Amino acid sequence: MAGNRTFTMIKPDAFAAGNSGAILKMIEEAGFKIVAMKATQLSSELAGKFYAVHKERPFYADLCKYMSSGPIIAAILEKDNAVEDFRTLIGATNPANAAEGTIRKIFATSIEANAVHGSDSDENAEIEGNFYFNQYERVK
Ligand code: GDP
């Protein structure tokens, strides 16, 4: 059965452009409840840990640099079928391929600076949420 939580980041490009509020509005209007949320900034070392699965990809160094380049918002979200529904809401990795009305189509500026992160599995949603939040930082 699909889980009911996912994890997201509003990435440095969207945060710096002042789009965090508009993106959170879309997320809430799509039926996601915010379970935990913080504004923070990753060091490049922490960005490297978060994206360790991409270590062998050619864009890994650029990705770590970009993700540590400015503040972000990290959040755990709750909704039935959360992971899949959130991936639908954000759209394809490359905004050029993202469906109309998706967050990346509206706010992303490139395949790298693509406005938001969304977990790709229930297992990763759990790991990624735990990367940022302890039990006292979550709504019960
Ligand atoms: P996601 O699950 O849709 O976020 O995509 P991936 O897990 O494949 O990639 C993780 C992140 O790496 C993406 O959200 C982008 O920020 C970045 N990224 C993915 N592909 C590329 C690429 O080809 N070039 C660059 N520069 N960044 C990329």
mmCIF file with all atom_site columns, N, CA and C in Angstrom, residues 11 13 51 54 57 59 63 66-67 86-99 102-120:
data_model
loop_
_atom_site.group_PDB
_atom_site.id
_atom_site.type_symbol
_atom_site.label_atom_id
_atom_site.label_alt_id
_atom_site.label_comp_id
_atom_site.label_asym_id
_atom_site.label_entity_id
_atom_site.label_seq_id
_atom_site.pdbx_PDB_ins_code
_atom_site.Cartn_x
_atom_site.Cartn_y
_atom_site.Cartn_z
_atom_site.occupancy
_atom_site.B_iso_or_equiv
_atom_site.pdbx_formal_charge
_atom_site.auth_seq_id
_atom_site.auth_comp_id
_atom_site.auth_asym_id
_atom_site.auth_atom_id
_atom_site.pdbx_PDB_model_num
ATOM 1   N N  . LYS A 1 11  ? 13.814 24.704 -3.554  1.00 0.00 ? 11  LYS A N  1
ATOM 2   C CA . LYS A 1 11  ? 15.251 24.812 -3.845  1.00 0.00 ? 11  LYS A CA 1
ATOM 3   C C  . LYS A 1 11  ? 15.715 26.280 -3.898  1.00 0.00 ? 11  LYS A C  1
ATOM 4   N N  . ASP A 1 13  ? 16.825 28.360 -6.081  1.00 0.00 ? 13  ASP A N  1
ATOM 5   C CA . ASP A 1 13  ? 16.348 29.286 -7.128  1.00 0.00 ? 13  ASP A CA 1
ATOM 6   C C  . ASP A 1 13  ? 14.961 29.818 -6.798  1.00 0.00 ? 13  ASP A C  1
ATOM 7   N N  . TYR A 1 51  ? 22.318 13.949 -1.682  1.00 0.00 ? 51  TYR A N  1
ATOM 8   C CA . TYR A 1 51  ? 22.246 13.460 -3.061  1.00 0.00 ? 51  TYR A CA 1
ATOM 9   C C  . TYR A 1 51  ? 23.280 12.376 -3.348  1.00 0.00 ? 51  TYR A C  1
ATOM 10  N N  . HIS A 1 54  ? 23.423 10.120 -6.368  1.00 0.00 ? 54  HIS A N  1
ATOM 11  C CA . HIS A 1 54  ? 23.820 10.661 -7.672  1.00 0.00 ? 54  HIS A CA 1
ATOM 12  C C  . HIS A 1 54  ? 25.336 10.863 -7.797  1.00 0.00 ? 54  HIS A C  1
ATOM 13  N N  . ARG A 1 57  ? 26.959 10.540 -11.109 1.00 0.00 ? 57  ARG A N  1
ATOM 14  C CA . ARG A 1 57  ? 26.389 11.269 -12.258 1.00 0.00 ? 57  ARG A CA 1
ATOM 15  C C  . ARG A 1 57  ? 27.273 12.483 -12.577 1.00 0.00 ? 57  ARG A C  1
ATOM 16  N N  . PHE A 1 59  ? 26.576 15.453 -13.232 1.00 0.00 ? 59  PHE A N  1
ATOM 17  C CA . PHE A 1 59  ? 26.140 16.746 -12.698 1.00 0.00 ? 59  PHE A CA 1
ATOM 18  C C  . PHE A 1 59  ? 26.224 16.826 -11.170 1.00 0.00 ? 59  PHE A C  1
ATOM 19  N N  . LEU A 1 63  ? 25.375 19.995 -8.830  1.00 0.00 ? 63  LEU A N  1
ATOM 20  C CA . LEU A 1 63  ? 24.153 19.885 -8.030  1.00 0.00 ? 63  LEU A CA 1
ATOM 21  C C  . LEU A 1 63  ? 24.435 20.251 -6.564  1.00 0.00 ? 63  LEU A C  1
ATOM 22  N N  . TYR A 1 66  ? 25.011 24.019 -6.344  1.00 0.00 ? 66  TYR A N  1
ATOM 23  C CA . TYR A 1 66  ? 23.737 24.729 -6.491  1.00 0.00 ? 66  TYR A CA 1
ATOM 24  C C  . TYR A 1 66  ? 22.863 24.573 -5.243  1.00 0.00 ? 66  TYR A C  1
ATOM 25  N N  . MET A 1 67  ? 22.748 23.354 -4.720  1.00 0.00 ? 67  MET A N  1
ATOM 26  C CA . MET A 1 67  ? 21.837 23.123 -3.585  1.00 0.00 ? 67  MET A CA 1
ATOM 27  C C  . MET A 1 67  ? 22.343 23.767 -2.295  1.00 0.00 ? 67  MET A C  1
ATOM 28  N N  . PHE A 1 86  ? 2.501  13.839 -5.244  1.00 0.00 ? 86  PHE A N  1
ATOM 29  C CA . PHE A 1 86  ? 3.379  15.011 -5.212  1.00 0.00 ? 86  PHE A CA 1
ATOM 30  C C  . PHE A 1 86  ? 4.240  15.079 -6.474  1.00 0.00 ? 86  PHE A C  1
ATOM 31  N N  . ARG A 1 87  ? 4.709  13.912 -6.942  1.00 0.00 ? 87  ARG A N  1
ATOM 32  C CA . ARG A 1 87  ? 5.494  13.902 -8.192  1.00 0.00 ? 87  ARG A CA 1
ATOM 33  C C  . ARG A 1 87  ? 4.631  14.423 -9.354  1.00 0.00 ? 87  ARG A C  1
ATOM 34  N N  . THR A 1 88  ? 3.362  14.095 -9.350  1.00 0.00 ? 88  THR A N  1
ATOM 35  C CA . THR A 1 88  ? 2.461  14.610 -10.389 1.00 0.00 ? 88  THR A CA 1
ATOM 36  C C  . THR A 1 88  ? 2.325  16.127 -10.272 1.00 0.00 ? 88  THR A C  1
ATOM 37  N N  . LEU A 1 89  ? 2.201  16.618 -9.034  1.00 0.00 ? 89  LEU A N  1
ATOM 38  C CA . LEU A 1 89  ? 2.042  18.060 -8.807  1.00 0.00 ? 89  LEU A CA 1
ATOM 39  C C  . LEU A 1 89  ? 3.291  18.847 -9.242  1.00 0.00 ? 89  LEU A C  1
ATOM 40  N N  . ILE A 1 90  ? 4.489  18.262 -9.046  1.00 0.00 ? 90  ILE A N  1
ATOM 41  C CA . ILE A 1 90  ? 5.696  19.034 -9.374  1.00 0.00 ? 90  ILE A CA 1
ATOM 42  C C  . ILE A 1 90  ? 6.080  18.916 -10.851 1.00 0.00 ? 90  ILE A C  1
ATOM 43  N N  . GLY A 1 91  ? 5.767  17.806 -11.509 1.00 0.00 ? 91  GLY A N  1
ATOM 44  C CA . GLY A 1 91  ? 6.087  17.653 -12.925 1.00 0.00 ? 91  GLY A CA 1
ATOM 45  C C  . GLY A 1 91  ? 7.482  17.095 -13.162 1.00 0.00 ? 91  GLY A C  1
ATOM 46  N N  . ALA A 1 92  ? 7.825  16.940 -14.422 1.00 0.00 ? 92  ALA A N  1
ATOM 47  C CA . ALA A 1 92  ? 9.077  16.288 -14.822 1.00 0.00 ? 92  ALA A CA 1
ATOM 48  C C  . ALA A 1 92  ? 10.308 17.065 -14.348 1.00 0.00 ? 92  ALA A C  1
ATOM 49  N N  . THR A 1 93  ? 11.421 16.340 -14.182 1.00 0.00 ? 93  THR A N  1
ATOM 50  C CA . THR A 1 93  ? 12.687 16.928 -13.723 1.00 0.00 ? 93  THR A CA 1
ATOM 51  C C  . THR A 1 93  ? 13.083 18.130 -14.577 1.00 0.00 ? 93  THR A C  1
ATOM 52  N N  . ASN A 1 94  ? 13.003 17.954 -15.890 1.00 0.00 ? 94  ASN A N  1
ATOM 53  C CA . ASN A 1 94  ? 13.326 19.047 -16.813 1.00 0.00 ? 94  ASN A CA 1
ATOM 54  C C  . ASN A 1 94  ? 12.054 19.863 -17.075 1.00 0.00 ? 94  ASN A C  1
ATOM 55  N N  . PRO A 1 95  ? 12.048 21.136 -16.680 1.00 0.00 ? 95  PRO A N  1
ATOM 56  C CA . PRO A 1 95  ? 10.811 21.927 -16.843 1.00 0.00 ? 95  PRO A CA 1
ATOM 57  C C  . PRO A 1 95  ? 10.324 21.989 -18.287 1.00 0.00 ? 95  PRO A C  1
ATOM 58  N N  . ALA A 1 96  ? 11.246 21.801 -19.230 1.00 0.00 ? 96  ALA A N  1
ATOM 59  C CA . ALA A 1 96  ? 10.839 21.800 -20.648 1.00 0.00 ? 96  ALA A CA 1
ATOM 60  C C  . ALA A 1 96  ? 9.879  20.648 -20.935 1.00 0.00 ? 96  ALA A C  1
ATOM 61  N N  . ASN A 1 97  ? 9.996  19.583 -20.140 1.00 0.00 ? 97  ASN A N  1
ATOM 62  C CA . ASN A 1 97  ? 9.123  18.410 -20.340 1.00 0.00 ? 97  ASN A CA 1
ATOM 63  C C  . ASN A 1 97  ? 7.976  18.343 -19.329 1.00 0.00 ? 97  ASN A C  1
ATOM 64  N N  . ALA A 1 98  ? 7.906  19.314 -18.424 1.00 0.00 ? 98  ALA A N  1
ATOM 65  C CA . ALA A 1 98  ? 6.899  19.261 -17.357 1.00 0.00 ? 98  ALA A CA 1
ATOM 66  C C  . ALA A 1 98  ? 5.529  19.661 -17.900 1.00 0.00 ? 98  ALA A C  1
ATOM 67  N N  . ALA A 1 99  ? 4.493  19.002 -17.393 1.00 0.00 ? 99  ALA A N  1
ATOM 68  C CA . ALA A 1 99  ? 3.122  19.285 -17.839 1.00 0.00 ? 99  ALA A CA 1
ATOM 69  C C  . ALA A 1 99  ? 2.700  20.693 -17.423 1.00 0.00 ? 99  ALA A C  1
ATOM 70  N N  . THR A 1 102 ? 2.046  22.413 -13.644 1.00 0.00 ? 102 THR A N  1
ATOM 71  C CA . THR A 1 102 ? 2.855  21.805 -12.576 1.00 0.00 ? 102 THR A CA 1
ATOM 72  C C  . THR A 1 102 ? 3.795  22.863 -11.988 1.00 0.00 ? 102 THR A C  1
ATOM 73  N N  . ILE A 1 103 ? 4.262  22.581 -10.762 1.00 0.00 ? 103 ILE A N  1
ATOM 74  C CA . ILE A 1 103 ? 5.121  23.561 -10.071 1.00 0.00 ? 103 ILE A CA 1
ATOM 75  C C  . ILE A 1 103 ? 6.396  23.828 -10.873 1.00 0.00 ? 103 ILE A C  1
ATOM 76  N N  . ARG A 1 104 ? 7.002  22.769 -11.395 1.00 0.00 ? 104 ARG A N  1
ATOM 77  C CA . ARG A 1 104 ? 8.241  22.994 -12.163 1.00 0.00 ? 104 ARG A CA 1
ATOM 78  C C  . ARG A 1 104 ? 7.974  23.732 -13.464 1.00 0.00 ? 104 ARG A C  1
ATOM 79  N N  . LYS A 1 105 ? 6.850  23.463 -14.109 1.00 0.00 ? 105 LYS A N  1
ATOM 80  C CA . LYS A 1 105 ? 6.533  24.183 -15.345 1.00 0.00 ? 105 LYS A CA 1
ATOM 81  C C  . LYS A 1 105 ? 6.405  25.678 -15.053 1.00 0.00 ? 105 LYS A C  1
ATOM 82  N N  . ILE A 1 106 ? 5.798  26.008 -13.930 1.00 0.00 ? 106 ILE A N  1
ATOM 83  C CA . ILE A 1 106 ? 5.540  27.416 -13.610 1.00 0.00 ? 106 ILE A CA 1
ATOM 84  C C  . ILE A 1 106 ? 6.791  28.110 -13.072 1.00 0.00 ? 106 ILE A C  1
ATOM 85  N N  . PHE A 1 107 ? 7.559  27.420 -12.199 1.00 0.00 ? 107 PHE A N  1
ATOM 86  C CA . PHE A 1 107 ? 8.611  28.122 -11.459 1.00 0.00 ? 107 PHE A CA 1
ATOM 87  C C  . PHE A 1 107 ? 10.051 27.730 -11.796 1.00 0.00 ? 107 PHE A C  1
ATOM 88  N N  . ALA A 1 108 ? 10.285 26.565 -12.406 1.00 0.00 ? 108 ALA A N  1
ATOM 89  C CA . ALA A 1 108 ? 11.664 26.126 -12.632 1.00 0.00 ? 108 ALA A CA 1
ATOM 90  C C  . ALA A 1 108 ? 12.309 26.912 -13.761 1.00 0.00 ? 108 ALA A C  1
ATOM 91  N N  . THR A 1 109 ? 13.634 27.105 -13.669 1.00 0.00 ? 109 THR A N  1
ATOM 92  C CA . THR A 1 109 ? 14.322 27.841 -14.721 1.00 0.00 ? 109 THR A CA 1
ATOM 93  C C  . THR A 1 109 ? 15.257 26.959 -15.554 1.00 0.00 ? 109 THR A C  1
ATOM 94  N N  . SER A 1 110 ? 15.591 25.757 -15.061 1.00 0.00 ? 110 SER A N  1
ATOM 95  C CA . SER A 1 110 ? 16.440 24.832 -15.825 1.00 0.00 ? 110 SER A CA 1
ATOM 96  C C  . SER A 1 110 ? 16.291 23.432 -15.253 1.00 0.00 ? 110 SER A C  1
ATOM 97  N N  . ILE A 1 111 ? 16.914 22.442 -15.896 1.00 0.00 ? 111 ILE A N  1
ATOM 98  C CA . ILE A 1 111 ? 16.847 21.062 -15.393 1.00 0.00 ? 111 ILE A CA 1
ATOM 99  C C  . ILE A 1 111 ? 17.489 20.964 -14.003 1.00 0.00 ? 111 ILE A C  1
ATOM 100 N N  . GLU A 1 112 ? 18.463 21.818 -13.728 1.00 0.00 ? 112 GLU A N  1
ATOM 101 C CA . GLU A 1 112 ? 19.098 21.807 -12.402 1.00 0.00 ? 112 GLU A CA 1
ATOM 102 C C  . GLU A 1 112 ? 18.313 22.683 -11.417 1.00 0.00 ? 112 GLU A C  1
ATOM 103 N N  . ALA A 1 113 ? 18.085 23.926 -11.787 1.00 0.00 ? 113 ALA A N  1
ATOM 104 C CA . ALA A 1 113 ? 17.365 24.862 -10.912 1.00 0.00 ? 113 ALA A CA 1
ATOM 105 C C  . ALA A 1 113 ? 15.873 24.657 -11.139 1.00 0.00 ? 113 ALA A C  1
ATOM 106 N N  . ASN A 1 114 ? 15.385 23.513 -10.653 1.00 0.00 ? 114 ASN A N  1
ATOM 107 C CA . ASN A 1 114 ? 14.009 23.122 -11.004 1.00 0.00 ? 114 ASN A CA 1
ATOM 108 C C  . ASN A 1 114 ? 13.024 23.284 -9.844  1.00 0.00 ? 114 ASN A C  1
ATOM 109 N N  . ALA A 1 115 ? 13.289 24.288 -9.014  1.00 0.00 ? 115 ALA A N  1
ATOM 110 C CA . ALA A 1 115 ? 12.325 24.841 -8.041  1.00 0.00 ? 115 ALA A CA 1
ATOM 111 C C  . ALA A 1 115 ? 12.020 23.982 -6.820  1.00 0.00 ? 115 ALA A C  1
ATOM 112 N N  . VAL A 1 116 ? 11.787 22.678 -7.032  1.00 0.00 ? 116 VAL A N  1
ATOM 113 C CA . VAL A 1 116 ? 11.385 21.831 -5.903  1.00 0.00 ? 116 VAL A CA 1
ATOM 114 C C  . VAL A 1 116 ? 11.961 20.423 -6.019  1.00 0.00 ? 116 VAL A C  1
ATOM 115 N N  . HIS A 1 117 ? 12.087 19.806 -4.854  1.00 0.00 ? 117 HIS A N  1
ATOM 116 C CA . HIS A 1 117 ? 12.419 18.375 -4.773  1.00 0.00 ? 117 HIS A CA 1
ATOM 117 C C  . HIS A 1 117 ? 11.169 17.630 -4.333  1.00 0.00 ? 117 HIS A C  1
ATOM 118 N N  . GLY A 1 118 ? 11.019 16.398 -4.795  1.00 0.00 ? 118 GLY A N  1
ATOM 119 C CA . GLY A 1 118 ? 9.967  15.512 -4.286  1.00 0.00 ? 118 GLY A CA 1
ATOM 120 C C  . GLY A 1 118 ? 10.514 14.099 -4.208  1.00 0.00 ? 118 GLY A C  1
ATOM 121 N N  . SER A 1 119 ? 10.309 13.429 -3.079  1.00 0.00 ? 119 SER A N  1
ATOM 122 C CA . SER A 1 119 ? 10.820 12.065 -2.914  1.00 0.00 ? 119 SER A CA 1
ATOM 123 C C  . SER A 1 119 ? 10.289 11.153 -4.015  1.00 0.00 ? 119 SER A C  1
ATOM 124 N N  . ASP A 1 120 ? 11.108 10.142 -4.376  1.00 0.00 ? 120 ASP A N  1
ATOM 125 C CA . ASP A 1 120 ? 10.684 9.246  -5.460  1.00 0.00 ? 120 ASP A CA 1
ATOM 126 C C  . ASP A 1 120 ? 10.163 7.894  -4.970  1.00 0.00 ? 120 ASP A C  1
#
